[in-house]
């Protein structure tokens, strides 16, 4: 099975409306920038129930790049105090999307 066939089957497998909602926001921080420079990967905040295959298909659909690998990380929300009351931050799911060699994804918005 060639790479083109796998890409097409992965793209038609999921609902396009769902794929447009999987990626919530890019994460732009010092750590994410260091990882991007070091290993050609991009960090996204994704839905709690998103799978690696959905994330890969969503990035390939939205940004027209080839994805090499996807690593997913679940972060529990911290408990915080606001005076007497106790609150809790939301849980977070991060996706580290590694791009194929030669692929580039510019989230900064500046053009070359």
XYZ file of N, CA and C in Angstrom:
336
model
N 0.847 -1.183 0.000
C 0.000 0.000 0.000
C 0.889 1.241 0.000
N 0.647 2.142 -0.908
C 1.494 3.333 -1.011
C 1.053 4.400 -0.023
N 1.920 5.402 0.142
C 1.631 6.491 1.084
C 0.429 7.320 0.621
N 0.257 7.452 -0.687
C -0.862 8.233 -1.209
C -2.199 7.568 -0.858
N -2.255 6.232 -0.962
C -3.482 5.520 -0.623
C -3.802 5.636 0.863
N -2.795 5.562 1.704
C -3.018 5.673 3.145
C -3.518 7.061 3.487
N -2.954 8.088 2.852
C -3.355 9.462 3.127
C -4.815 9.669 2.748
N -5.213 9.192 1.566
C -6.584 9.384 1.112
C -7.574 8.645 1.996
N -7.245 7.412 2.399
C -8.165 6.658 3.236
C -8.282 7.301 4.614
N -7.197 7.871 5.122
C -7.252 8.532 6.427
C -8.074 9.810 6.338
N -8.014 10.488 5.207
C -8.732 11.747 5.074
C -10.236 11.513 4.898
N -10.635 10.486 4.167
C -12.050 10.240 3.943
C -12.682 9.485 5.104
N -11.894 8.974 5.994
C -12.386 8.178 7.110
C -13.143 9.027 8.128
N -12.764 10.296 8.271
C -13.330 11.156 9.300
C -14.210 12.240 8.681
N -15.176 12.683 9.457
C -16.059 13.762 9.051
C -15.273 15.074 9.034
N -15.359 15.820 7.958
C -14.581 17.048 7.822
C -14.984 18.097 8.853
N -16.247 18.152 9.208
C -16.703 19.080 10.246
C -16.075 18.771 11.597
N -15.957 17.497 11.909
C -15.321 17.073 13.158
C -13.840 17.432 13.137
N -13.169 17.216 12.008
C -11.738 17.510 11.913
C -11.454 19.003 12.087
N -12.383 19.846 11.662
C -12.185 21.286 11.810
C -12.298 21.721 13.270
N -12.920 20.906 14.115
C -13.082 21.239 15.521
C -12.041 20.593 16.413
N -11.295 19.606 15.917
C -10.336 18.851 16.738
C -9.238 19.760 17.270
N -8.665 20.610 16.424
C -7.607 21.524 16.852
C -8.249 22.760 17.465
N -8.050 22.944 18.774
C -8.655 24.076 19.466
C -7.819 25.332 19.260
N -6.504 25.248 19.538
C -5.630 26.414 19.416
C -4.181 25.957 19.383
N -3.320 26.732 18.720
C -1.888 26.437 18.810
C -1.356 26.905 20.163
N -0.366 26.216 20.670
C 0.257 26.617 21.925
C 1.578 27.291 21.583
N 1.679 28.576 21.928
C 2.887 29.337 21.658
C 3.501 29.703 23.004
N 4.584 29.026 23.357
C 5.289 29.264 24.616
C 6.775 29.037 24.369
N 7.577 29.291 25.372
C 9.015 29.065 25.223
C 9.304 27.596 24.957
N 8.663 26.724 25.705
C 8.888 25.287 25.548
C 8.451 24.820 24.158
N 7.286 25.266 23.709
C 6.784 24.868 22.399
C 7.696 25.380 21.282
N 8.235 26.585 21.440
C 9.140 27.147 20.438
C 10.452 26.374 20.387
N 10.972 26.006 21.561
C 12.218 25.217 21.589
C 12.019 23.865 20.922
N 10.891 23.222 21.188
C 10.598 21.924 20.579
C 10.437 22.069 19.069
N 9.806 23.159 18.637
C 9.598 23.388 17.205
C 10.928 23.545 16.472
N 11.853 24.272 17.080
C 13.160 24.465 16.446
C 13.985 23.190 16.453
N 13.876 22.434 17.531
C 14.714 21.249 17.707
C 14.258 20.062 16.858
N 12.946 19.800 16.821
C 12.478 18.566 16.189
C 11.432 18.770 15.102
N 11.296 19.978 14.581
C 10.353 20.279 13.503
C 8.935 19.828 13.867
N 8.480 20.229 15.051
C 7.133 19.861 15.470
C 6.374 21.088 15.956
N 5.051 20.962 15.980
C 4.171 22.053 16.374
C 3.280 21.538 17.506
N 2.947 22.412 18.457
C 2.141 22.020 19.603
C 0.750 22.637 19.495
N -0.281 21.807 19.709
C -1.666 22.259 19.640
C -2.421 21.856 20.896
N -3.398 22.674 21.270
C -4.388 22.295 22.267
C -5.505 21.624 21.482
N -5.914 20.414 21.891
C -6.903 19.651 21.133
C -8.067 19.251 22.036
N -9.129 18.741 21.431
C -10.287 18.276 22.186
C -9.910 17.106 23.084
N -10.631 16.938 24.194
C -10.331 15.876 25.156
C -10.484 14.482 24.561
N -11.421 14.298 23.632
C -11.667 12.966 23.085
C -11.040 12.755 21.704
N -10.123 13.630 21.305
C -9.479 13.510 19.991
C -8.445 12.390 20.015
N -8.384 11.619 18.943
C -7.394 10.549 18.824
C -6.203 11.041 18.015
N -5.120 10.279 18.053
C -3.925 10.645 17.290
C -4.227 10.683 15.792
N -5.027 9.736 15.322
C -5.340 9.667 13.897
C -6.196 10.861 13.468
N -7.130 11.277 14.309
C -7.934 12.457 14.006
C -7.075 13.712 13.986
N -6.149 13.829 14.929
C -5.271 15.001 14.982
C -4.404 15.058 13.735
N -3.858 13.920 13.336
C -3.028 13.865 12.121
C -3.836 14.275 10.895
N -5.041 13.735 10.759
C -5.886 14.059 9.609
C -6.285 15.534 9.626
N -6.546 16.094 10.810
C -6.945 17.501 10.920
C -5.804 18.435 10.518
N -4.586 18.144 10.975
C -3.439 18.996 10.623
C -3.164 18.913 9.127
N -3.221 17.697 8.562
C -2.980 17.541 7.128
C -4.054 18.235 6.305
N -5.295 18.215 6.783
C -6.394 18.864 6.062
C -6.296 20.382 6.133
N -6.045 20.916 7.325
C -6.082 22.367 7.513
C -4.835 23.080 7.002
N -3.668 22.472 7.155
C -2.418 23.164 6.828
C -1.713 22.620 5.587
N -2.243 21.565 4.988
C -1.679 20.985 3.759
C -0.196 20.616 3.924
N 0.123 19.921 5.012
C 1.476 19.435 5.276
C 1.395 17.937 5.540
N 2.543 17.255 5.481
C 2.606 15.835 5.789
C 3.081 15.642 7.216
N 2.350 14.856 7.985
C 2.655 14.629 9.394
C 3.417 13.319 9.543
N 4.506 13.381 10.306
C 5.315 12.190 10.558
C 4.800 11.426 11.774
N 4.545 12.146 12.885
C 4.098 11.491 14.109
C 3.280 12.456 14.959
N 2.481 11.890 15.852
C 1.684 12.676 16.791
C 1.862 12.075 18.180
N 2.241 12.928 19.136
C 2.321 12.510 20.538
C 1.287 13.313 21.314
N 0.540 12.636 22.190
C -0.544 13.282 22.918
C -0.244 13.240 24.407
N -0.597 14.334 25.096
C -0.322 14.479 26.517
C -1.562 15.015 27.211
N -1.976 14.350 28.294
C -3.105 14.821 29.096
C -2.579 15.511 30.341
N -3.064 16.724 30.611
C -2.639 17.486 31.782
C -3.855 17.714 32.668
N -3.756 17.297 33.920
C -4.852 17.511 34.860
C -4.895 18.970 35.277
N -6.106 19.506 35.440
C -6.273 20.883 35.865
C -5.863 21.083 37.308
N -5.213 22.197 37.577
C -4.760 22.501 38.929
C -5.918 23.002 39.786
N -5.829 22.730 41.083
C -6.776 23.284 42.036
C -6.223 24.612 42.522
N -7.035 25.645 42.438
C -6.604 26.987 42.818
C -7.575 27.557 43.846
N -7.045 28.436 44.693
C -7.881 29.107 45.689
C -8.126 30.546 45.263
N -9.352 30.992 45.450
C -9.715 32.380 45.220
C -10.328 32.888 46.523
N -9.478 33.373 47.420
C -9.964 33.761 48.743
C -10.356 32.523 49.515
N -11.620 32.468 49.920
C -12.092 31.289 50.655
C -12.526 30.156 49.737
N -12.956 30.506 48.554
C -13.489 29.475 47.657
C -12.365 28.757 46.919
N -12.618 27.510 46.609
C -11.657 26.680 45.896
C -12.180 26.472 44.479
N -11.316 26.715 43.507
C -11.684 26.528 42.113
C -10.761 25.511 41.465
N -11.077 25.171 40.241
C -10.262 24.191 39.531
C -10.153 24.616 38.068
N -8.928 24.551 37.544
C -8.735 24.821 36.116
C -9.191 23.616 35.300
N -9.483 23.848 34.038
C -9.915 22.766 33.162
C -8.749 21.826 32.856
N -9.094 20.570 32.589
C -8.088 19.621 32.112
C -7.701 20.019 30.688
N -6.486 19.665 30.284
C -5.953 20.082 28.992
C -5.366 18.884 28.276
N -5.553 18.810 26.977
C -4.957 17.757 26.153
C -4.109 18.440 25.093
N -2.810 18.128 25.104
C -1.870 18.715 24.149
C -1.477 17.676 23.111
N -1.201 18.151 21.919
C -0.708 17.274 20.859
C 0.571 17.870 20.287
N 1.643 17.074 20.303
C 2.899 17.451 19.672
C 2.919 16.786 18.305
N 2.790 17.591 17.246
C 2.704 17.084 15.881
C 4.053 17.281 15.203
N 4.737 16.173 14.892
C 6.027 16.226 14.213
C 5.791 16.163 12.711
N 6.384 17.099 11.986
C 6.201 17.180 10.538
C 7.309 16.420 9.816
N 7.008 15.999 8.594
C 8.006 15.326 7.760
C 9.144 16.301 7.448
N 10.302 15.763 7.114
C 11.450 16.594 6.761
C 11.101 17.444 5.539
N 11.465 18.729 5.601
C 11.176 19.646 4.506
C 9.836 20.346 4.621
N 8.974 19.906 5.528
C 7.672 20.534 5.738
C 7.810 21.648 6.763
N 7.011 22.690 6.619
C 7.072 23.816 7.542
C 5.662 24.328 7.793
N 5.413 24.715 9.048
C 4.120 25.234 9.442
C 4.343 26.530 10.190
N 3.872 27.650 9.623
C 4.108 28.964 10.214
C 2.836 29.442 10.905
N 2.850 29.463 12.236
C 1.686 29.915 12.998
C 1.789 31.389 13.384
N 2.960 31.989 13.179
C 3.167 33.376 13.583
C 2.421 34.380 12.745
N 2.097 34.051 11.513
C 1.351 34.956 10.666
C 2.224 35.845 9.798
N 3.519 35.976 10.112
C 4.369 36.823 9.285
C 4.754 36.062 8.020
N 4.815 36.767 6.909
C 5.148 36.127 5.633
C 6.622 36.357 5.309
N 7.167 35.460 4.516
C 8.585 35.519 4.194
C 8.882 36.559 3.139
